[in-house]
Coordinates of C-alpha atoms in Angstrom, one line a residue:
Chain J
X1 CA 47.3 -27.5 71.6
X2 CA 48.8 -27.7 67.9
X3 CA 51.3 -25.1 69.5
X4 CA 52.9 -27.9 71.7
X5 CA 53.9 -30.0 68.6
X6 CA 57.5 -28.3 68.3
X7 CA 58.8 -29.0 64.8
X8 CA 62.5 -28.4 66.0
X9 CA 63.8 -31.5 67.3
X10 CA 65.7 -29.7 70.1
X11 CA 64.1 -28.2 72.5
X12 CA 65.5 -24.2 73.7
X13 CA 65.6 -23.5 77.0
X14 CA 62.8 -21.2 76.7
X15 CA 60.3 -23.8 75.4
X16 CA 61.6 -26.2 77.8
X17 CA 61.3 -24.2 80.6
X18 CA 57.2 -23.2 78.9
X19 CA 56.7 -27.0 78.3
X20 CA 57.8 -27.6 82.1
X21 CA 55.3 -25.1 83.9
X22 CA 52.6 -26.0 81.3
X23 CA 52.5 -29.3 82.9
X24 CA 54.2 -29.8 85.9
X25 CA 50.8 -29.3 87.9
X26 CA 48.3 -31.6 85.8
X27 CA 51.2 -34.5 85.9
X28 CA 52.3 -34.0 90.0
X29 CA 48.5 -34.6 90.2
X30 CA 48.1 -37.6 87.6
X31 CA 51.0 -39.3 89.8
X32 CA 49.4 -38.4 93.5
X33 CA 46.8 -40.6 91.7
X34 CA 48.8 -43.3 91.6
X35 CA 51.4 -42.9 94.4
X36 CA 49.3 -40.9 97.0
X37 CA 52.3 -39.2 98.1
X38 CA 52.9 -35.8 96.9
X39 CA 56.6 -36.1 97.0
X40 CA 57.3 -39.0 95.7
X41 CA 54.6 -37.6 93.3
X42 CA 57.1 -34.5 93.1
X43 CA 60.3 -36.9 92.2
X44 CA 59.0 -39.1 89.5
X45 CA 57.5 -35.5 87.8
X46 CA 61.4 -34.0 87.9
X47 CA 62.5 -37.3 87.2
X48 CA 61.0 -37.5 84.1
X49 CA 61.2 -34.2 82.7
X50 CA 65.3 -34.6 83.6
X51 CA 65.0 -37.4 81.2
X52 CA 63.4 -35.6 78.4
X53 CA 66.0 -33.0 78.9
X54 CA 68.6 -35.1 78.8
X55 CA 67.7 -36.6 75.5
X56 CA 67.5 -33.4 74.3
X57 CA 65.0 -33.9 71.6
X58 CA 61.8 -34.3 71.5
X59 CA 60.4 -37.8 71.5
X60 CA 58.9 -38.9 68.0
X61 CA 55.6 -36.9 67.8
X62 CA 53.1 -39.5 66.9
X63 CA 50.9 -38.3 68.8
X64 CA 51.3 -34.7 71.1
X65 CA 54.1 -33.8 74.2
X66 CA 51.3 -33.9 76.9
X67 CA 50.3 -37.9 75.6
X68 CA 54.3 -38.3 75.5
X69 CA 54.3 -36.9 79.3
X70 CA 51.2 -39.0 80.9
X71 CA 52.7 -41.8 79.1
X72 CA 55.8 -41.4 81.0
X73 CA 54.4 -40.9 84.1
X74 CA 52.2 -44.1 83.8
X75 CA 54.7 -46.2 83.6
X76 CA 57.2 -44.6 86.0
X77 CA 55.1 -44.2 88.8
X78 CA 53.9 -47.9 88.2
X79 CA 57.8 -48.6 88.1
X80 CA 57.7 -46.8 91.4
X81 CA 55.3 -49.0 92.5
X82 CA 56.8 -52.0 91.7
X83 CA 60.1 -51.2 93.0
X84 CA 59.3 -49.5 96.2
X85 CA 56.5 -51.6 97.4
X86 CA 54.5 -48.5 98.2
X87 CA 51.6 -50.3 97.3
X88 CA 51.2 -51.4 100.9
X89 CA 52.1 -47.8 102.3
X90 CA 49.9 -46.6 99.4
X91 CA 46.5 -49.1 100.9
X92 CA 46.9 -47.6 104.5
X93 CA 47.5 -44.1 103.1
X94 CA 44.8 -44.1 101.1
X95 CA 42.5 -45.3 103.6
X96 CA 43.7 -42.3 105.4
X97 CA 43.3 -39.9 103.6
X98 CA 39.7 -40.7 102.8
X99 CA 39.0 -40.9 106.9
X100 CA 37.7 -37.5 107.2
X101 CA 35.1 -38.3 104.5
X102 CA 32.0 -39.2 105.7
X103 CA 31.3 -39.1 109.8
X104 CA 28.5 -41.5 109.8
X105 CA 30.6 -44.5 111.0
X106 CA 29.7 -48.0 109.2
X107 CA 29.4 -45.3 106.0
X108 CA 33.0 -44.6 106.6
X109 CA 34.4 -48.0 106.0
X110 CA 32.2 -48.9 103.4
X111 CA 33.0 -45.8 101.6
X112 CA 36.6 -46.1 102.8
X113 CA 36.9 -49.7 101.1
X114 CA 35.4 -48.2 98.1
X115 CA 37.7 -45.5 97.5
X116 CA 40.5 -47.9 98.3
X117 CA 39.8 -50.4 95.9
X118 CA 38.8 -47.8 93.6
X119 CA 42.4 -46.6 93.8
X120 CA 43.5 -49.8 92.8
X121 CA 41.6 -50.7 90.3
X122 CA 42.3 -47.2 88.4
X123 CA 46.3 -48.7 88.2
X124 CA 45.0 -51.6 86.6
X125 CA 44.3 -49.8 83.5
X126 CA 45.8 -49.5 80.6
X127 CA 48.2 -46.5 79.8
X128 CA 45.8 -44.9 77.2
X129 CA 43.2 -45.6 79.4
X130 CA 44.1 -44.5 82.6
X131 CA 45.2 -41.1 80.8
X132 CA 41.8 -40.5 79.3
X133 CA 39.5 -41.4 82.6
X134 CA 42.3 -39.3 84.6
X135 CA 42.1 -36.2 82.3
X136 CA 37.8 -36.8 82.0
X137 CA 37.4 -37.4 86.0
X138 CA 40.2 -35.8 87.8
X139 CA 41.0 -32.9 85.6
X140 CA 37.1 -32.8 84.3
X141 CA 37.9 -32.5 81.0
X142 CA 35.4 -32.8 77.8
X143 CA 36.1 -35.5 75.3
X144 CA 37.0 -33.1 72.4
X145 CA 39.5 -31.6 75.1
X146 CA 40.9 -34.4 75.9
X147 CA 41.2 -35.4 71.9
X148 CA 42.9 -32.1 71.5
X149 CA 45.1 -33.1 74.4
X150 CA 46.4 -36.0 73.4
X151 CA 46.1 -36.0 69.6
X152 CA 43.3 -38.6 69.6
X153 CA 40.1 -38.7 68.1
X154 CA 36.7 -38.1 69.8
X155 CA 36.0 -41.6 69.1
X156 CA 39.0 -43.1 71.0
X157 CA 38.4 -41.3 74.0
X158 CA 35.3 -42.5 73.5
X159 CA 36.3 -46.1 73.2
X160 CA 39.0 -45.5 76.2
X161 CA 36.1 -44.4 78.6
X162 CA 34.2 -47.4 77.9
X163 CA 37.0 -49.9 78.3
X164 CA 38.3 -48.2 81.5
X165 CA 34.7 -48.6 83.2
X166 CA 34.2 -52.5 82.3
X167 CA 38.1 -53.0 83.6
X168 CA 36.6 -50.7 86.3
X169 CA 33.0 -52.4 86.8
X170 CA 35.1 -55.5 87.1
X171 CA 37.1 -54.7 89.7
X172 CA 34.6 -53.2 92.1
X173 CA 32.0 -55.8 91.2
X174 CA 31.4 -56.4 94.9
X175 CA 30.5 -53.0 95.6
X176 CA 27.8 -52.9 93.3
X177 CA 25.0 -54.7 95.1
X178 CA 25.6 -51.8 98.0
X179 CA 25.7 -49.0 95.0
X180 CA 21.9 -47.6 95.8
X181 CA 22.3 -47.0 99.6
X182 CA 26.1 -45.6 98.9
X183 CA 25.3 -43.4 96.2
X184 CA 22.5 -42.4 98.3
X185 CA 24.5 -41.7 101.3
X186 CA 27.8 -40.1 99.5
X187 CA 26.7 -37.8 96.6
X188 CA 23.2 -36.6 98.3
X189 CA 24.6 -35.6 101.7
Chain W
X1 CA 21.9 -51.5 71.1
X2 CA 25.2 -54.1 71.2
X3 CA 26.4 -54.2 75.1
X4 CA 29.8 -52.2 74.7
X5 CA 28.2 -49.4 72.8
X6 CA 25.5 -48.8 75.6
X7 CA 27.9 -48.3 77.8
X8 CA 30.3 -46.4 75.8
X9 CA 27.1 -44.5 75.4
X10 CA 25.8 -44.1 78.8
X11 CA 29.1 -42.8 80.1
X12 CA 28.7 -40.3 77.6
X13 CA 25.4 -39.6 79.5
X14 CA 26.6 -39.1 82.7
X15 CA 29.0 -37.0 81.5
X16 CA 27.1 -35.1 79.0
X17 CA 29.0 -35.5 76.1
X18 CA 25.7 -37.0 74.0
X19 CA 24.4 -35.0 71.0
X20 CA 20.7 -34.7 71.4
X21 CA 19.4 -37.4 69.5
X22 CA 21.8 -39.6 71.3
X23 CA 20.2 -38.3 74.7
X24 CA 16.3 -39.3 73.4
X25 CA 17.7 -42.4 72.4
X26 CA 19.4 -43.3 75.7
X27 CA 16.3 -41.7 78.0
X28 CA 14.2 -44.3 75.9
X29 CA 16.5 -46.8 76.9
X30 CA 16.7 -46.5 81.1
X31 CA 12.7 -46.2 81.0
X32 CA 12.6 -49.2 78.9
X33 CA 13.7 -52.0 81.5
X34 CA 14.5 -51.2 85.4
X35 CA 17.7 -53.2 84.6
X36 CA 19.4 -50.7 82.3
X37 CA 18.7 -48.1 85.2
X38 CA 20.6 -49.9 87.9
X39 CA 23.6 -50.1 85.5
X40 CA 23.3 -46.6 84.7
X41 CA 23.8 -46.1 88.6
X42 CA 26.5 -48.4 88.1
X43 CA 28.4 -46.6 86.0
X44 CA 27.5 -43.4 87.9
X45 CA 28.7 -44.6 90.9
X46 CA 32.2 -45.8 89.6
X47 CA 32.3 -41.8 87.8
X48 CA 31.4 -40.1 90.6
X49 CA 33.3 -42.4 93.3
X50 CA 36.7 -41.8 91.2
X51 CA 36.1 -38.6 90.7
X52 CA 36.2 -38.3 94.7
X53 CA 39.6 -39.0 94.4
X54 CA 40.9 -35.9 92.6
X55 CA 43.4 -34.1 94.3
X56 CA 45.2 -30.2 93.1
X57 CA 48.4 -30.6 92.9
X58 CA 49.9 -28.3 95.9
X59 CA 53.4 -27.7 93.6
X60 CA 54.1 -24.6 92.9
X61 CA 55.6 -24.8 88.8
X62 CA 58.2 -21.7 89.4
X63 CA 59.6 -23.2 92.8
X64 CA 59.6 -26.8 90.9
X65 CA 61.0 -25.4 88.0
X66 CA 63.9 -23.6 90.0
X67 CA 64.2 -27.1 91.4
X68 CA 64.4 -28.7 88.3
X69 CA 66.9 -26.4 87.3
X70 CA 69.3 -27.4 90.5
X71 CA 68.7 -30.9 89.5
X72 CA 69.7 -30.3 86.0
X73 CA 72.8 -28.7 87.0
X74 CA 74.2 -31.7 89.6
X75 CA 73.1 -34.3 86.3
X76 CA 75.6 -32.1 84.3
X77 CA 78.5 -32.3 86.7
X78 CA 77.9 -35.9 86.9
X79 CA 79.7 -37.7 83.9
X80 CA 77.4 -39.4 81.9
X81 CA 76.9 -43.0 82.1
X82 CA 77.7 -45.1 79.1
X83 CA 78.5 -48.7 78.7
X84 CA 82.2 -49.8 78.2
X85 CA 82.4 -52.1 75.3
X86 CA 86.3 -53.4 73.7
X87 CA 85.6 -50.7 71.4
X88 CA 85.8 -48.5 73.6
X89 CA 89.9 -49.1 74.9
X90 CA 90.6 -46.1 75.8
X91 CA 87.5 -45.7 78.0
X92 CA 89.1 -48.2 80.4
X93 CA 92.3 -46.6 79.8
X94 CA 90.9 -43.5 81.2
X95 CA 89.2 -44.6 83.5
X96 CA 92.0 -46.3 85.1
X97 CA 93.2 -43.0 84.9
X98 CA 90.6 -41.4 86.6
X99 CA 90.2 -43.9 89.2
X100 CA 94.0 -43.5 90.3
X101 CA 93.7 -39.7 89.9
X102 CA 90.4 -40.2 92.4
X103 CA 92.5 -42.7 95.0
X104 CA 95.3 -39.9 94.7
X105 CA 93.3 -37.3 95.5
X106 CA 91.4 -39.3 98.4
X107 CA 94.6 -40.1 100.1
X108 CA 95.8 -36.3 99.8
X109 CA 93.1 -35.0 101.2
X110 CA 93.3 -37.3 104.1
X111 CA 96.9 -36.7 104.3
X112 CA 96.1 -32.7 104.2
X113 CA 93.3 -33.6 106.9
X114 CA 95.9 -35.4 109.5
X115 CA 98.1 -32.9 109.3
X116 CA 95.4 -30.3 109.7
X117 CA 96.8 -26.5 110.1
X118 CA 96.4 -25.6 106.9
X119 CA 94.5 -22.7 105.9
X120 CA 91.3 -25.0 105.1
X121 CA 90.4 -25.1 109.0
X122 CA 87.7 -22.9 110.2
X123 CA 87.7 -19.4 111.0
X124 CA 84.9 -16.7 111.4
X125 CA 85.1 -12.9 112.7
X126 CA 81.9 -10.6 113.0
X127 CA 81.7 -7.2 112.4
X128 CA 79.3 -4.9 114.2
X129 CA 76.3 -7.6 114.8
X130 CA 77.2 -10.3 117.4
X131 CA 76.7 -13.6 115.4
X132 CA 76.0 -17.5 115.7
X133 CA 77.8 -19.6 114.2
X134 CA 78.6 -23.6 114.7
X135 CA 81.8 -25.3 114.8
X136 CA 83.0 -28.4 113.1
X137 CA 82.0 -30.8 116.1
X138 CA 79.0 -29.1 116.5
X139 CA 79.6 -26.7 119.2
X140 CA 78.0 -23.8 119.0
X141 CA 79.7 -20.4 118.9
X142 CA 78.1 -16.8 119.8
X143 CA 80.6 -14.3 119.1
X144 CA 80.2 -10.4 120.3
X145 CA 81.0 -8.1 118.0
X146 CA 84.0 -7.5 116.6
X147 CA 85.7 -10.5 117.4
X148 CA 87.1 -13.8 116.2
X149 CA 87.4 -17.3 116.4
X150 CA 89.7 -19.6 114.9
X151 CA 90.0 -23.0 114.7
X152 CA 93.4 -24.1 115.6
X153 CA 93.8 -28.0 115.3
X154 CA 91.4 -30.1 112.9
X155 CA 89.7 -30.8 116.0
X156 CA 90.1 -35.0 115.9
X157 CA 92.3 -35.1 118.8
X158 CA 91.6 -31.6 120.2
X159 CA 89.0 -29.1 119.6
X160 CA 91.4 -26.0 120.0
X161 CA 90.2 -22.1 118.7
X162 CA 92.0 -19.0 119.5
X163 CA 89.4 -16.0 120.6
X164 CA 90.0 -12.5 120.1
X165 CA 87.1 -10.2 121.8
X166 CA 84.3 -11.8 123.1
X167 CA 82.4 -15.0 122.6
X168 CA 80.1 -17.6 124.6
X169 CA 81.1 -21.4 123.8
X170 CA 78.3 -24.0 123.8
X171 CA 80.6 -27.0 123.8
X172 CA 79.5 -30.5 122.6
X173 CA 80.1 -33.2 124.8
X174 CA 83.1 -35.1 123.8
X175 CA 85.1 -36.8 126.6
X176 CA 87.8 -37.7 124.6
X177 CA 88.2 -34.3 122.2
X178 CA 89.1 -31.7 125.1
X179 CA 88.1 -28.5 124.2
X180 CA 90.7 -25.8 124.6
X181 CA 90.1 -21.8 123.9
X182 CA 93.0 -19.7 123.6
X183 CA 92.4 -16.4 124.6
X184 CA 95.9 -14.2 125.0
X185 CA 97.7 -16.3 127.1
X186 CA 95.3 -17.7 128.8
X187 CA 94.0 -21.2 128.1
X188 CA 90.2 -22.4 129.4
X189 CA 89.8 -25.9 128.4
X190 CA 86.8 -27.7 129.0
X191 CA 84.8 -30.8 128.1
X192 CA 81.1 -29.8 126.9
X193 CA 79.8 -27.2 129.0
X194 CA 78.8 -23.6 127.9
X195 CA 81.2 -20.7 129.5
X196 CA 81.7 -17.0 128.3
X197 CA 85.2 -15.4 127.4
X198 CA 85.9 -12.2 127.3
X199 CA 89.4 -11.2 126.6
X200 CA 90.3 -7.6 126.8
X201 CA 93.7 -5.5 125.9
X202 CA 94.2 -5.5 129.6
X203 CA 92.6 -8.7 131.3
X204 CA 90.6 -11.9 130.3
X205 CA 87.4 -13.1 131.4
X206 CA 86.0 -16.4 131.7
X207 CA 82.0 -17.0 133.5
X208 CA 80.9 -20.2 133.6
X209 CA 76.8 -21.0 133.2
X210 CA 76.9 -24.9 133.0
X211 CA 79.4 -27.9 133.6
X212 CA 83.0 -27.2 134.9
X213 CA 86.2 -25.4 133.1
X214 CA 90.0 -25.4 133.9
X215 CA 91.3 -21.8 133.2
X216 CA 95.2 -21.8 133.2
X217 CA 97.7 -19.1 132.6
X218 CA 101.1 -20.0 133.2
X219 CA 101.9 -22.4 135.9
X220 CA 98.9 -21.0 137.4
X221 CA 95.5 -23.1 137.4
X222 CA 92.1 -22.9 138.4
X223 CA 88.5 -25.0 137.9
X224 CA 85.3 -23.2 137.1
X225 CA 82.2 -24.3 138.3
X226 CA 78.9 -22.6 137.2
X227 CA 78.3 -19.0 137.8
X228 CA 81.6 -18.8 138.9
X229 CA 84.1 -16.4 136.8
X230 CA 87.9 -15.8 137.2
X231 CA 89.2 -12.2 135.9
X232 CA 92.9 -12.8 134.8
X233 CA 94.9 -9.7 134.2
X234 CA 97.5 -9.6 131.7
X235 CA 99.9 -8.2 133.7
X236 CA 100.3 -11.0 136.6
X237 CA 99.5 -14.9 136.4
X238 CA 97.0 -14.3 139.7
X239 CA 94.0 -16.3 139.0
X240 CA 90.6 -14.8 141.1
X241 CA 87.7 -17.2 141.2
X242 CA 84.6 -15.2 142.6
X243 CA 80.8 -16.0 142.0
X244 CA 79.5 -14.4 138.9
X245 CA 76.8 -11.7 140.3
X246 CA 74.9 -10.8 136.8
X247 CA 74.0 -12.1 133.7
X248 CA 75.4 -9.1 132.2
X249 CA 77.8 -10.5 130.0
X250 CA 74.8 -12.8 128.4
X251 CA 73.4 -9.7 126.5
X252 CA 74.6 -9.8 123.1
X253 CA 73.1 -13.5 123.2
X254 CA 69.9 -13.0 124.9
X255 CA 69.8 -9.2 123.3
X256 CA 68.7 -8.1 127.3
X257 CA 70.6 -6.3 129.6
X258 CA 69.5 -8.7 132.9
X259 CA 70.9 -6.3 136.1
X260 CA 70.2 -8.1 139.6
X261 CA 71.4 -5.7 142.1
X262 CA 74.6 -5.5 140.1
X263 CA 76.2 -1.9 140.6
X264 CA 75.5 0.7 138.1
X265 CA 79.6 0.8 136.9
X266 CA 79.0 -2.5 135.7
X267 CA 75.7 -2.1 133.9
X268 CA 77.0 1.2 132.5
X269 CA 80.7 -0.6 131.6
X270 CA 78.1 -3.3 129.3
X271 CA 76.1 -0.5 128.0
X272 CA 79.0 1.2 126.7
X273 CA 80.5 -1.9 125.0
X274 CA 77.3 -2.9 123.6
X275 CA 76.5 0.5 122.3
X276 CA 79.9 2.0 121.5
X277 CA 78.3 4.6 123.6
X278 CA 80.4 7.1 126.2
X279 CA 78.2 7.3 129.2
X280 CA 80.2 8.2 132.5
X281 CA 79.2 8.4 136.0
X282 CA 80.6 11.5 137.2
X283 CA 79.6 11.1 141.3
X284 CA 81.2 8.2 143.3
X285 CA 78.2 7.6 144.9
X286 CA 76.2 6.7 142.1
X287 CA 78.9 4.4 141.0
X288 CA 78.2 1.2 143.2
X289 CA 74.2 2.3 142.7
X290 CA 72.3 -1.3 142.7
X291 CA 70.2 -2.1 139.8
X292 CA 67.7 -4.5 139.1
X293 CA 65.7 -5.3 136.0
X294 CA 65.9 -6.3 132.7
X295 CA 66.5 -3.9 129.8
X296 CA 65.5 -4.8 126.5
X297 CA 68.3 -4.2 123.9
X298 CA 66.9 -1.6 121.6
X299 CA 69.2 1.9 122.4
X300 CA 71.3 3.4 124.3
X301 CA 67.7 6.0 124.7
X302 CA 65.6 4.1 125.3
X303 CA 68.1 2.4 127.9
X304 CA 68.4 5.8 129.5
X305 CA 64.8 7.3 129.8
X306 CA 64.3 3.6 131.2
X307 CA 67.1 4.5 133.7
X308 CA 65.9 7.6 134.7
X309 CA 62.4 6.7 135.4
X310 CA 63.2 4.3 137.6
X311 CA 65.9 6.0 139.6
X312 CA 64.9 9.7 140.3
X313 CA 68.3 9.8 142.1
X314 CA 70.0 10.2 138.5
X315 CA 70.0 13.3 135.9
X316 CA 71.6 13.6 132.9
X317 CA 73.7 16.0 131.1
X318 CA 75.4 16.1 127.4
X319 CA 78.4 17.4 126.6
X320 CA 79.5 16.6 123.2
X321 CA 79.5 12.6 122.8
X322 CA 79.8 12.3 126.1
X323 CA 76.7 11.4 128.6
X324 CA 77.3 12.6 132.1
X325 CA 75.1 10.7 134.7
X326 CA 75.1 12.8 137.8
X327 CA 72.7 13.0 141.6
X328 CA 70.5 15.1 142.0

């Protein structure tokens, strides 16, 4: 990924354009996470690549673009949130979604509820979090990948993983008790 | 094993990221107390549950990338938004500027719109395809070929087009906006039905299929009501109303020749229009033939091997250009 950290501090059109379709996907996805709405998924994605064009230059490299870009996306989507109140839209939506899940009835809604607070509680965490347990669970990434992606070290993904399942654990801690006959019932059937 | 790195640990085990030492230590572990195995399920179930929600994006990055590259465009026609500061005095000078220049512009282009008639009303001509097209108000258009229709007024008080050849009007509704089609010197005028004009060198013609027209030519005046037509010749202001027989003249709409006992002339006359062809009847008695069926527009062939299989009374003869329908 060392190829992504552009010494120039303007971008050309070429490596803009390479930069877009390199990502667009993985970030459309990382916002349906929070949004569940592949449009307005779609808008904060163009949205925030418009703003790194506009700028111009590349933001300061600290870290690598792809940290920059989930970074952004974190907080605009939660912005989206915020502003739009799709939070409410996003519950029902949600809940939807996961309908066709399971057909054994009081299964459904339990695993329904679970998915939905789930949902939740994964936009509770922290930017650097969220990232890292996005890229490991929803893009299945290895830890050293997802060091390489972001410029971190092993150890901080690591450290990441750990505090996104306590925030996680926390949330869902009334699911727990139930965890044996779910698990049984989701990931064996 | 301190509590935060167990679990940092165990994650690492359910997603088998440990080095092997790690995983001896941490199988010891779960058999050592039935408590660290229910938080291993724990932790499990939170993995696996979240990874459950994982979705592919559906995007496709060239189409959003074409997209972004329409977006980019309208953000560079936009002016850029900066903050005006006292610093800035000539900002606000220029922008006063701008903002009269904009108000300026506004009001001429209303001004340009209330007087209409001015080269920026519509106008549309087809060439050998028949074409759809829909007018300012809405109403839709389907013009024959090689014809026109031109907007006349900026259709606020009236809706008024000139027609030259053939077209079928679809008019919107709109009480208070009559809708007026100048064809020669005849007017229809109408108020939201759907009506056919036809308007030759020699004569106009004008069949109704829904709601009522006025036709007028002169002093002379008639109304329309459906499947009704009027054929105004060009040298007299006589107005004819007779009931419209076929839905000939529908053809370069529907793309079917529909013939319902309607006499072969006729069906030939709309062949030969359609197809530019030169098909002639050459006996009398063939002439007033009745046909009935529906002929797919495809060619003027396939049109006549359909014709003469299902009249046996007919033959057919070439000479030059020219197709000479005879009896046998």
């Amino acid at each position: 990924m060392n190829e992504e950290r552009v010494t120039a501090n303007l971008f050309s059109e070429v490596e803009f354009e390479a930069l877009f379709k390199a990502h667009f996907k993985e970030l459309h996805a990382y916002a349906f996470s929070f949004l569940k709405d592949w449009d307005k998924a779609e808008e904060v994605v163009q949205g925030l690549f418009l703003k790194l064009w506009e700028k111009r230059e590349l933001p300061e490299m600290h870290t690598s673009m792809r940290s920059y870009l989930y970074k952004a996306a974190y907080h605009d989507c939660l912005n989206l949130i915020r502003r739009e109140k799709v939070h409410l839209q996003y519950q029902t939506r949600t809940a939807f979604a996961m309908k066709d899940e399971s057909d054994n009835a009081a299964n459904t809604v339990h695993l329904r509820e679970v998915q939905v607070r789930l949902s939740a509680a994964l936009n509770m965490l922290p930017e650097k979090c969220r990232t890292v347990f996005h890229l490991s669970r929803f893009e299945q990434l290895k830890y050293r990948q997802i060091a390489d992606h972001l410029g971190i070290s092993i150890k901080t993904v690591e450290k990441q993983m750990g505090k996104a399942l306590r925030i996680l654990r926390g949330e869902m801690k009334e699911f727990l008790p139930l965890i044996a006959v779910l698990l049984f019932k989701i990931f064996k059937s | 094993m301190r509590e935060e790195t167990d679990e940092d640990m165990l994650i690492k085990y359910i997603l088998g990221e440990t080095t092997d030492t790690e995983l001896e230590t941490i199988e010891l572990w779960l058999k050592d107390d039935k408590a660290n195995m229910r938080k291993l399920e724990q932790v499990k179930f939170i993995l696996e549950s979240s990874q459950q929600l994982a979705q592919q994006s559906p995007a496709d990055e060239d189409d959003q990338w074409e997209k972004f590259k329409i977006k980019r465009e309208a953000l560079n026609t936009r002016p850029k938004v900066r903050s005006i500061t006292a610093r800035a005095g000539w900002l606000q000078m220029a922008a006063a500027i701008l903002i009269f220049m904009g108000g300026a512009s506004a009001a001429y282009y209303f001004y340009k719109q209330q007087t209409g008639l001015n080269g920026r009303l519509q106008s549309f001509a087809s060439t050998d395809k028949a074409l759809i097209d829909t007018l300012a108000d809405g109403s839709i258009v389907h013009l024959n070929r090689y014809s026109s229709v031109t907007c006349l007024s900026d259709f606020k008080k009236t809706r008024e087009v000139k027609l030259t050849g053939e077209a079928f009007f679809e008019v919107r509704h709109n009480e208070s906006v009559p809708f007026i089609v100048h064809a020669g010197q005849v007017n229809i005028r109408d108020i939201g039905t759907a009506f056919n004009v036809k308007s030759h060198t020699k004569n106009v013609e004008v069949v109704v299929e829904s709601g009522i027209v006025r036709v007028t030519k002169a002093d002379a005046s008639v109304q329309l009501n459906p499947q009704q037509k009027v054929m105004v010749d060009n040298s007299d202001n006589q107005l004819h109303v007779e009931q419209n027989t076929d839905l000939l003249y529908n053809y370069y709409r529907s793309n079917e020749f529909i013939a319902n006992k309607t006499p072969l002339w006729r069906v030939i006359e709309t062949i030969n229009e359609a197809y530019d062809s030169h098909i002639v009847i050459a006996d009398k008695r063939l002439s007033n033939l009745p046909l009935t069926g529906t002929f797919k527009k495809e060619s003027v062939n396939k049109f006549l091997q359909l014709l003469l299989l299902t009249t046996p009374d007919i033959r057919m003869e070439n000479v030059g250009d020219n197709i000479i329908l005879k009896s046998k």
